[in-house]
Short mmCIF file of N, CA, C and O in Angstrom, two decimals:
data_model
loop_
_atom_site.label_atom_id
_atom_site.label_comp_id
_atom_site.label_asym_id
_atom_site.label_seq_id
_atom_site.Cartn_x
_atom_site.Cartn_y
_atom_site.Cartn_z
N UNK A 64 42.49 -104.38 -97.69
CA UNK A 64 42.79 -104.79 -96.34
C UNK A 64 44.15 -104.21 -95.95
O UNK A 64 45.08 -104.19 -96.73
N UNK A 65 44.26 -103.76 -94.69
CA UNK A 65 45.52 -103.24 -94.19
C UNK A 65 46.57 -104.33 -94.16
O UNK A 65 46.27 -105.50 -93.90
N UNK A 66 47.82 -103.96 -94.39
CA UNK A 66 48.91 -104.94 -94.41
C UNK A 66 49.06 -105.64 -93.06
O UNK A 66 49.31 -106.84 -93.00
N UNK A 67 48.91 -104.89 -91.95
CA UNK A 67 49.09 -105.51 -90.64
C UNK A 67 48.00 -106.54 -90.36
O UNK A 67 48.24 -107.50 -89.63
N UNK A 68 46.82 -106.37 -90.91
CA UNK A 68 45.78 -107.40 -90.75
C UNK A 68 45.97 -108.53 -91.75
O UNK A 68 45.72 -109.69 -91.43
N UNK A 69 46.43 -108.21 -92.94
CA UNK A 69 46.63 -109.23 -93.96
C UNK A 69 47.71 -110.22 -93.53
O UNK A 69 47.57 -111.43 -93.74
N UNK A 70 48.76 -109.74 -92.92
CA UNK A 70 49.88 -110.60 -92.55
C UNK A 70 49.94 -110.90 -91.04
O UNK A 70 50.94 -111.42 -90.57
N UNK A 71 48.88 -110.61 -90.32
CA UNK A 71 48.82 -110.89 -88.89
C UNK A 71 48.89 -112.39 -88.67
O UNK A 71 48.23 -113.16 -89.36
N UNK A 72 49.67 -112.83 -87.69
CA UNK A 72 49.78 -114.25 -87.38
C UNK A 72 48.44 -114.83 -86.97
O UNK A 72 47.62 -114.15 -86.34
N UNK A 73 48.20 -116.08 -87.32
CA UNK A 73 46.94 -116.75 -87.00
C UNK A 73 47.11 -117.81 -85.91
O UNK A 73 46.14 -118.35 -85.42
N UNK A 74 48.35 -118.11 -85.56
CA UNK A 74 48.65 -119.08 -84.50
C UNK A 74 49.84 -118.56 -83.70
O UNK A 74 50.61 -117.73 -84.18
N UNK A 75 49.98 -119.07 -82.48
CA UNK A 75 51.12 -118.65 -81.67
C UNK A 75 52.43 -119.14 -82.27
O UNK A 75 53.46 -118.48 -82.15
N UNK A 76 52.41 -120.27 -82.96
CA UNK A 76 53.62 -120.80 -83.58
C UNK A 76 54.13 -119.88 -84.69
O UNK A 76 55.32 -119.88 -85.00
N UNK A 77 53.25 -119.08 -85.28
CA UNK A 77 53.65 -118.21 -86.38
C UNK A 77 54.17 -116.85 -85.91
O UNK A 77 54.60 -116.04 -86.72
N UNK A 78 54.15 -116.59 -84.60
CA UNK A 78 54.57 -115.30 -84.07
C UNK A 78 56.06 -115.28 -83.75
O UNK A 78 56.63 -116.28 -83.33
N UNK A 79 56.66 -114.13 -83.93
CA UNK A 79 58.03 -113.90 -83.49
C UNK A 79 57.97 -113.71 -81.97
O UNK A 79 57.15 -112.93 -81.48
N UNK A 80 58.79 -114.40 -81.24
CA UNK A 80 58.73 -114.35 -79.78
C UNK A 80 59.26 -113.01 -79.28
O UNK A 80 60.44 -112.69 -79.43
N UNK A 81 58.35 -112.21 -78.70
CA UNK A 81 58.72 -110.90 -78.15
C UNK A 81 58.57 -110.85 -76.64
O UNK A 81 58.89 -109.84 -76.03
N UNK A 82 58.03 -111.92 -76.04
CA UNK A 82 57.85 -111.94 -74.59
C UNK A 82 57.82 -113.38 -74.09
O UNK A 82 57.76 -114.32 -74.89
N UNK A 83 57.85 -113.53 -72.78
CA UNK A 83 57.78 -114.86 -72.17
C UNK A 83 56.40 -115.49 -72.35
O UNK A 83 56.24 -116.69 -72.19
N UNK A 84 55.41 -114.68 -72.67
CA UNK A 84 54.04 -115.19 -72.81
C UNK A 84 53.86 -116.07 -74.04
O UNK A 84 53.21 -117.12 -73.99
N UNK A 85 54.41 -115.69 -75.14
CA UNK A 85 54.15 -116.36 -76.42
C UNK A 85 54.51 -117.84 -76.41
O UNK A 85 53.71 -118.67 -76.85
N UNK A 86 55.67 -118.26 -75.87
CA UNK A 86 55.98 -119.69 -75.88
C UNK A 86 55.03 -120.55 -75.04
O UNK A 86 54.84 -121.73 -75.33
N UNK A 87 54.41 -119.98 -74.01
CA UNK A 87 53.52 -120.77 -73.14
C UNK A 87 52.05 -120.49 -73.40
O UNK A 87 51.18 -121.05 -72.73
N UNK A 88 51.75 -119.64 -74.37
CA UNK A 88 50.37 -119.23 -74.62
C UNK A 88 49.45 -120.40 -74.96
O UNK A 88 48.33 -120.49 -74.44
N UNK A 89 49.89 -121.30 -75.82
CA UNK A 89 49.04 -122.43 -76.19
C UNK A 89 48.75 -123.32 -74.99
O UNK A 89 47.65 -123.80 -74.81
N UNK A 90 49.74 -123.50 -74.12
CA UNK A 90 49.54 -124.28 -72.90
C UNK A 90 48.50 -123.62 -71.99
O UNK A 90 47.67 -124.30 -71.41
N UNK A 91 48.53 -122.30 -71.90
CA UNK A 91 47.56 -121.57 -71.09
C UNK A 91 46.16 -121.75 -71.66
O UNK A 91 45.19 -121.98 -70.94
N UNK A 92 46.02 -121.66 -72.98
CA UNK A 92 44.71 -121.79 -73.62
C UNK A 92 44.13 -123.19 -73.44
O UNK A 92 42.93 -123.36 -73.32
N UNK A 93 44.97 -124.19 -73.42
CA UNK A 93 44.51 -125.57 -73.30
C UNK A 93 44.06 -125.94 -71.89
O UNK A 93 43.50 -127.01 -71.68
N UNK A 94 44.26 -125.06 -70.93
CA UNK A 94 43.84 -125.33 -69.56
C UNK A 94 42.32 -125.27 -69.46
O UNK A 94 41.67 -124.53 -70.20
N UNK A 95 41.74 -126.01 -68.50
CA UNK A 95 40.29 -125.92 -68.30
C UNK A 95 39.91 -124.57 -67.70
O UNK A 95 40.73 -123.91 -67.07
N UNK A 96 38.66 -124.17 -67.93
CA UNK A 96 38.16 -122.93 -67.36
C UNK A 96 37.57 -123.22 -65.99
O UNK A 96 36.91 -124.21 -65.78
N UNK A 97 37.78 -122.32 -65.06
CA UNK A 97 37.19 -122.45 -63.73
C UNK A 97 38.22 -122.89 -62.71
O UNK A 97 39.38 -123.13 -63.01
N UNK A 98 37.79 -122.97 -61.45
CA UNK A 98 38.68 -123.37 -60.38
C UNK A 98 38.56 -124.86 -60.13
O UNK A 98 37.52 -125.36 -59.77
N UNK A 99 39.65 -125.53 -60.34
CA UNK A 99 39.68 -126.96 -60.08
C UNK A 99 40.97 -127.25 -59.34
O UNK A 99 42.05 -127.21 -59.92
N UNK A 100 40.84 -127.53 -58.06
CA UNK A 100 42.02 -127.77 -57.23
C UNK A 100 42.79 -129.00 -57.70
O UNK A 100 44.01 -129.03 -57.64
N UNK A 101 42.08 -130.01 -58.18
CA UNK A 101 42.72 -131.28 -58.50
C UNK A 101 43.39 -131.31 -59.87
O UNK A 101 44.22 -132.17 -60.14
N UNK A 102 43.07 -130.36 -60.76
CA UNK A 102 43.65 -130.40 -62.11
C UNK A 102 44.76 -129.37 -62.31
O UNK A 102 45.28 -129.26 -63.41
N UNK A 103 45.09 -128.63 -61.30
CA UNK A 103 46.16 -127.65 -61.44
C UNK A 103 45.65 -126.32 -61.96
O UNK A 103 44.46 -126.02 -61.88
N UNK A 104 46.55 -125.51 -62.52
CA UNK A 104 46.17 -124.16 -62.97
C UNK A 104 45.09 -124.19 -64.03
O UNK A 104 45.02 -125.10 -64.85
N UNK A 105 44.23 -123.19 -64.01
CA UNK A 105 43.15 -123.08 -64.98
C UNK A 105 43.34 -121.82 -65.82
O UNK A 105 44.17 -120.97 -65.51
N UNK A 106 42.56 -121.72 -66.87
CA UNK A 106 42.60 -120.55 -67.75
C UNK A 106 42.17 -119.32 -66.95
O UNK A 106 41.14 -119.34 -66.29
N UNK A 107 42.94 -118.23 -66.99
CA UNK A 107 42.53 -117.03 -66.28
C UNK A 107 41.24 -116.46 -66.85
O UNK A 107 40.98 -116.60 -68.04
N UNK A 108 40.44 -115.83 -66.01
CA UNK A 108 39.18 -115.25 -66.50
C UNK A 108 39.41 -113.93 -67.20
O UNK A 108 38.52 -113.40 -67.86
N UNK A 109 40.60 -113.37 -67.08
CA UNK A 109 40.89 -112.08 -67.70
C UNK A 109 42.39 -112.00 -67.99
O UNK A 109 43.20 -112.47 -67.20
N UNK A 110 42.73 -111.43 -69.12
CA UNK A 110 44.13 -111.18 -69.45
C UNK A 110 44.25 -109.76 -69.96
O UNK A 110 43.44 -109.31 -70.76
N UNK A 111 45.26 -109.07 -69.49
CA UNK A 111 45.54 -107.71 -69.96
C UNK A 111 46.94 -107.71 -70.56
O UNK A 111 47.90 -108.13 -69.92
N UNK A 112 47.03 -107.27 -71.80
CA UNK A 112 48.32 -107.18 -72.47
C UNK A 112 48.72 -105.71 -72.49
O UNK A 112 47.98 -104.87 -72.99
N UNK A 113 49.88 -105.42 -71.92
CA UNK A 113 50.30 -104.03 -71.79
C UNK A 113 51.76 -103.88 -72.17
O UNK A 113 52.60 -104.72 -71.83
N UNK A 114 52.06 -102.82 -72.86
CA UNK A 114 53.43 -102.43 -73.14
C UNK A 114 53.40 -100.99 -73.64
O UNK A 114 52.42 -100.56 -74.23
N UNK A 115 54.46 -100.29 -73.37
CA UNK A 115 54.54 -98.92 -73.89
C UNK A 115 55.08 -98.92 -75.32
O UNK A 115 55.14 -97.88 -75.95
N UNK A 116 55.46 -100.09 -75.83
CA UNK A 116 56.00 -100.19 -77.18
C UNK A 116 54.96 -100.78 -78.13
O UNK A 116 54.31 -101.77 -77.80
N UNK A 117 54.80 -100.21 -79.32
CA UNK A 117 53.88 -100.78 -80.31
C UNK A 117 54.53 -101.96 -81.05
O UNK A 117 55.73 -102.10 -81.07
N UNK A 118 53.68 -102.80 -81.63
CA UNK A 118 54.16 -103.85 -82.51
C UNK A 118 54.74 -105.08 -81.85
O UNK A 118 55.47 -105.83 -82.48
N UNK A 119 54.41 -105.31 -80.59
CA UNK A 119 54.95 -106.48 -79.89
C UNK A 119 54.03 -107.69 -79.96
O UNK A 119 54.41 -108.77 -79.53
N UNK A 120 52.82 -107.53 -80.48
CA UNK A 120 51.92 -108.66 -80.64
C UNK A 120 50.79 -108.72 -79.64
O UNK A 120 50.14 -109.76 -79.50
N UNK A 121 50.51 -107.63 -78.94
CA UNK A 121 49.45 -107.64 -77.92
C UNK A 121 48.09 -107.91 -78.55
O UNK A 121 47.36 -108.81 -78.12
N UNK A 122 47.76 -107.18 -79.59
CA UNK A 122 46.47 -107.35 -80.27
C UNK A 122 46.40 -108.71 -80.94
O UNK A 122 45.38 -109.41 -80.84
N UNK A 123 47.46 -109.11 -81.58
CA UNK A 123 47.48 -110.41 -82.26
C UNK A 123 47.29 -111.54 -81.26
O UNK A 123 46.53 -112.47 -81.52
N UNK A 124 47.95 -111.48 -80.12
CA UNK A 124 47.78 -112.51 -79.08
C UNK A 124 46.33 -112.58 -78.62
O UNK A 124 45.77 -113.66 -78.48
N UNK A 125 45.72 -111.43 -78.39
CA UNK A 125 44.32 -111.42 -77.98
C UNK A 125 43.41 -112.03 -79.01
O UNK A 125 42.48 -112.79 -78.69
N UNK A 126 43.66 -111.75 -80.27
CA UNK A 126 42.83 -112.30 -81.34
C UNK A 126 43.05 -113.80 -81.52
O UNK A 126 42.11 -114.54 -81.78
N UNK A 127 44.29 -114.25 -81.38
CA UNK A 127 44.55 -115.69 -81.46
C UNK A 127 43.86 -116.41 -80.32
O UNK A 127 43.26 -117.47 -80.52
N UNK A 128 43.90 -115.84 -79.13
CA UNK A 128 43.23 -116.46 -77.98
C UNK A 128 41.73 -116.57 -78.24
O UNK A 128 41.13 -117.62 -78.00
N UNK A 129 41.10 -115.51 -78.72
CA UNK A 129 39.66 -115.55 -79.02
C UNK A 129 39.35 -116.63 -80.05
O UNK A 129 38.35 -117.34 -79.95
N UNK A 130 40.21 -116.78 -81.04
CA UNK A 130 40.01 -117.78 -82.07
C UNK A 130 40.22 -119.19 -81.54
O UNK A 130 39.42 -120.10 -81.78
N UNK A 131 41.30 -119.40 -80.79
CA UNK A 131 41.64 -120.73 -80.28
C UNK A 131 40.63 -121.25 -79.25
O UNK A 131 40.37 -122.44 -79.18
N UNK A 132 40.08 -120.35 -78.45
CA UNK A 132 39.13 -120.77 -77.42
C UNK A 132 37.76 -121.12 -77.98
O UNK A 132 36.91 -121.64 -77.27
N UNK A 133 37.54 -120.81 -79.23
CA UNK A 133 36.24 -121.03 -79.86
C UNK A 133 36.41 -121.81 -81.16
O UNK A 133 36.29 -121.26 -82.25
N UNK A 134 36.68 -123.12 -81.06
CA UNK A 134 36.98 -123.90 -82.26
C UNK A 134 35.79 -124.07 -83.21
O UNK A 134 35.99 -124.43 -84.37
N UNK A 135 34.57 -123.81 -82.76
CA UNK A 135 33.39 -124.00 -83.60
C UNK A 135 33.01 -122.77 -84.42
O UNK A 135 31.94 -122.73 -85.02
N UNK A 136 33.87 -121.76 -84.45
CA UNK A 136 33.57 -120.56 -85.23
C UNK A 136 33.56 -120.87 -86.71
O UNK A 136 34.33 -121.71 -87.19
N UNK A 137 32.72 -120.15 -87.44
CA UNK A 137 32.74 -120.28 -88.90
C UNK A 137 33.97 -119.57 -89.44
O UNK A 137 34.61 -118.76 -88.74
N UNK A 138 34.31 -119.85 -90.68
CA UNK A 138 35.47 -119.20 -91.29
C UNK A 138 35.29 -117.68 -91.35
O UNK A 138 36.25 -116.93 -91.15
N UNK A 139 34.06 -117.23 -91.58
CA UNK A 139 33.79 -115.80 -91.64
C UNK A 139 33.97 -115.14 -90.27
O UNK A 139 34.53 -114.06 -90.15
N UNK A 140 33.48 -115.81 -89.21
CA UNK A 140 33.66 -115.27 -87.86
C UNK A 140 35.13 -115.21 -87.48
O UNK A 140 35.60 -114.25 -86.89
N UNK A 141 35.87 -116.24 -87.83
CA UNK A 141 37.30 -116.28 -87.54
C UNK A 141 38.04 -115.18 -88.31
O UNK A 141 38.91 -114.51 -87.77
N UNK A 142 37.69 -114.98 -89.56
CA UNK A 142 38.31 -113.94 -90.37
C UNK A 142 37.99 -112.55 -89.81
O UNK A 142 38.83 -111.65 -89.84
N UNK A 143 36.78 -112.37 -89.30
CA UNK A 143 36.40 -111.09 -88.69
C UNK A 143 37.28 -110.78 -87.49
O UNK A 143 37.67 -109.63 -87.27
N UNK A 144 37.62 -111.80 -86.71
CA UNK A 144 38.50 -111.60 -85.56
C UNK A 144 39.87 -111.10 -86.01
O UNK A 144 40.41 -110.14 -85.47
N UNK A 145 40.44 -111.74 -87.02
CA UNK A 145 41.81 -111.43 -87.42
C UNK A 145 41.93 -110.17 -88.26
O UNK A 145 43.00 -109.58 -88.33
N UNK A 146 40.87 -109.75 -88.91
CA UNK A 146 40.95 -108.55 -89.74
C UNK A 146 40.42 -107.31 -89.05
O UNK A 146 40.46 -106.22 -89.61
N UNK A 147 39.92 -107.46 -87.83
CA UNK A 147 39.48 -106.29 -87.07
C UNK A 147 38.07 -105.84 -87.36
O UNK A 147 37.66 -104.78 -86.93
N UNK A 148 37.31 -106.65 -88.11
CA UNK A 148 35.90 -106.30 -88.34
C UNK A 148 35.12 -106.55 -87.06
O UNK A 148 35.60 -107.20 -86.14
N UNK A 149 33.90 -106.05 -87.01
CA UNK A 149 33.07 -106.26 -85.82
C UNK A 149 32.94 -107.73 -85.50
O UNK A 149 32.63 -108.55 -86.37
N UNK A 150 33.20 -108.07 -84.27
CA UNK A 150 33.10 -109.45 -83.81
C UNK A 150 32.55 -109.45 -82.40
O UNK A 150 32.94 -108.60 -81.59
N UNK A 151 31.69 -110.38 -82.10
CA UNK A 151 31.13 -110.47 -80.76
C UNK A 151 32.18 -110.92 -79.75
O UNK A 151 32.06 -110.69 -78.56
N UNK A 152 33.26 -111.52 -80.22
CA UNK A 152 34.27 -112.08 -79.32
C UNK A 152 35.43 -111.15 -78.99
O UNK A 152 36.14 -111.39 -78.03
N UNK A 153 35.65 -110.13 -79.76
CA UNK A 153 36.82 -109.27 -79.55
C UNK A 153 36.36 -107.83 -79.36
O UNK A 153 35.66 -107.28 -80.19
N UNK A 154 36.79 -107.25 -78.26
CA UNK A 154 36.55 -105.83 -78.00
C UNK A 154 37.90 -105.20 -77.70
O UNK A 154 38.51 -105.48 -76.67
N UNK A 155 38.38 -104.43 -78.63
CA UNK A 155 39.69 -103.81 -78.47
C UNK A 155 39.50 -102.44 -77.82
O UNK A 155 38.75 -101.60 -78.31
N UNK A 156 40.17 -102.24 -76.70
CA UNK A 156 40.07 -100.97 -75.98
C UNK A 156 41.47 -100.42 -75.75
O UNK A 156 42.45 -101.15 -75.77
N UNK A 157 41.55 -99.13 -75.55
CA UNK A 157 42.82 -98.51 -75.20
C UNK A 157 42.58 -97.36 -74.24
O UNK A 157 41.47 -96.82 -74.16
N UNK A 158 43.59 -97.00 -73.52
CA UNK A 158 43.47 -95.97 -72.50
C UNK A 158 43.22 -94.58 -73.05
O UNK A 158 42.74 -93.71 -72.34
N UNK A 159 43.55 -94.35 -74.30
CA UNK A 159 43.34 -93.03 -74.88
C UNK A 159 41.87 -92.77 -75.19
O UNK A 159 41.40 -91.65 -75.07
N UNK A 160 41.15 -93.81 -75.58
CA UNK A 160 39.75 -93.63 -75.99
C UNK A 160 38.75 -94.07 -74.94
O UNK A 160 37.60 -93.66 -74.97
N UNK A 161 39.13 -94.93 -74.04
CA UNK A 161 38.22 -95.48 -73.03
C UNK A 161 38.67 -95.01 -71.65
O UNK A 161 39.31 -95.74 -70.91
N UNK A 162 38.28 -93.77 -71.30
CA UNK A 162 38.74 -93.21 -70.04
C UNK A 162 37.60 -92.85 -69.11
O UNK A 162 37.83 -92.45 -67.98
N UNK A 163 36.38 -92.98 -69.56
CA UNK A 163 35.24 -92.53 -68.76
C UNK A 163 34.56 -93.68 -68.05
O UNK A 163 34.66 -94.83 -68.48
N UNK A 164 33.86 -93.38 -67.00
CA UNK A 164 33.10 -94.38 -66.24
C UNK A 164 32.08 -95.05 -67.14
O UNK A 164 31.88 -96.26 -67.09
N UNK A 165 31.42 -94.27 -67.99
CA UNK A 165 30.41 -94.83 -68.90
C UNK A 165 31.02 -95.85 -69.86
O UNK A 165 30.37 -96.83 -70.22
N UNK A 166 32.26 -95.63 -70.27
CA UNK A 166 32.94 -96.59 -71.15
C UNK A 166 33.11 -97.93 -70.42
O UNK A 166 32.88 -99.00 -70.99
N UNK A 167 33.52 -97.87 -69.16
CA UNK A 167 33.69 -99.09 -68.37
C UNK A 167 32.34 -99.78 -68.15
O UNK A 167 32.24 -101.01 -68.23
N UNK A 168 31.30 -99.01 -67.90
CA UNK A 168 29.96 -99.59 -67.71
C UNK A 168 29.47 -100.28 -68.98
O UNK A 168 28.89 -101.35 -68.93
N UNK A 169 29.67 -99.63 -70.12
CA UNK A 169 29.25 -100.22 -71.40
C UNK A 169 29.99 -101.52 -71.67
O UNK A 169 29.41 -102.50 -72.13
N UNK A 170 31.29 -101.54 -71.41
CA UNK A 170 32.08 -102.74 -71.61
C UNK A 170 31.61 -103.85 -70.66
O UNK A 170 31.46 -105.01 -71.07
N UNK A 171 31.34 -103.50 -69.41
CA UNK A 171 30.84 -104.47 -68.44
C UNK A 171 29.50 -105.06 -68.90
O UNK A 171 29.27 -106.27 -68.79
N UNK A 172 28.64 -104.23 -69.45
CA UNK A 172 27.34 -104.71 -69.94
C UNK A 172 27.52 -105.67 -71.12
O UNK A 172 26.84 -106.70 -71.20
N UNK A 173 28.44 -105.36 -72.02
CA UNK A 173 28.70 -106.25 -73.16
C UNK A 173 29.19 -107.62 -72.68
O UNK A 173 28.79 -108.66 -73.20
N UNK A 174 30.06 -107.62 -71.68
CA UNK A 174 30.59 -108.88 -71.14
C UNK A 174 29.47 -109.68 -70.49
O UNK A 174 29.37 -110.89 -70.66
N UNK A 175 28.61 -109.02 -69.74
CA UNK A 175 27.48 -109.71 -69.10
C UNK A 175 26.52 -110.30 -70.13
O UNK A 175 26.04 -111.42 -69.97
N UNK A 176 26.24 -109.55 -71.18
CA UNK A 176 25.35 -110.05 -72.23
C UNK A 176 25.95 -111.27 -72.92
O UNK A 176 25.26 -112.24 -73.19
N UNK A 177 27.24 -111.22 -73.19
CA UNK A 177 27.91 -112.34 -73.83
C UNK A 177 27.90 -113.58 -72.92
O UNK A 177 27.65 -114.68 -73.37
N UNK A 178 28.15 -113.36 -71.63
CA UNK A 178 28.17 -114.47 -70.68
C UNK A 178 26.82 -115.11 -70.49
O UNK A 178 26.74 -116.31 -70.21
N UNK A 179 25.75 -114.35 -70.63
CA UNK A 179 24.41 -114.92 -70.42
C UNK A 179 23.71 -115.24 -71.73
O UNK A 179 22.53 -115.57 -71.74
N UNK A 180 24.43 -115.14 -72.83
CA UNK A 180 23.79 -115.40 -74.12
C UNK A 180 23.63 -116.89 -74.35
O UNK A 180 24.13 -117.72 -73.62
N UNK A 181 22.92 -117.24 -75.40
CA UNK A 181 22.69 -118.65 -75.69
C UNK A 181 23.86 -119.26 -76.44
O UNK A 181 23.87 -120.44 -76.72
N UNK A 182 24.85 -118.46 -76.79
CA UNK A 182 26.01 -118.98 -77.53
C UNK A 182 27.03 -119.58 -76.58
O UNK A 182 27.16 -119.19 -75.46
N UNK A 183 27.79 -120.52 -77.09
CA UNK A 183 28.79 -121.20 -76.28
C UNK A 183 30.17 -120.59 -76.42
O UNK A 183 31.14 -121.32 -76.48
N UNK A 184 30.26 -119.27 -76.47
CA UNK A 184 31.56 -118.63 -76.64
C UNK A 184 32.34 -118.69 -75.35
O UNK A 184 31.81 -118.66 -74.26
N UNK A 185 33.66 -118.75 -75.49
CA UNK A 185 34.53 -118.72 -74.33
C UNK A 185 35.33 -117.43 -74.36
O UNK A 185 35.73 -116.99 -75.37
#
């Protein structure tokens, strides 16, 4: 296993704070999904982590969010998220490899399939 996956943080509390997002991340995850005027802010339907600098925790934050939003995952599914193995919940993309219209269409199709599947993933 790669060292960066072996020692990747598994919770927001275990991360070194590199941005304003990390201290409030757990609060964001605990919000309800959807629009509810009476309950205040809700979980965003999409998050994009961007920086021109490597090693700030963008990938780790995304993986922690996928894990935290799905508490019923098996240990193997959770480990797949954190070690970068194929997982139905995490799709890592970057601008260098995903630049074509077909790439965006394929990603959109995967999201639609996941949303209409029989699984209760968030």
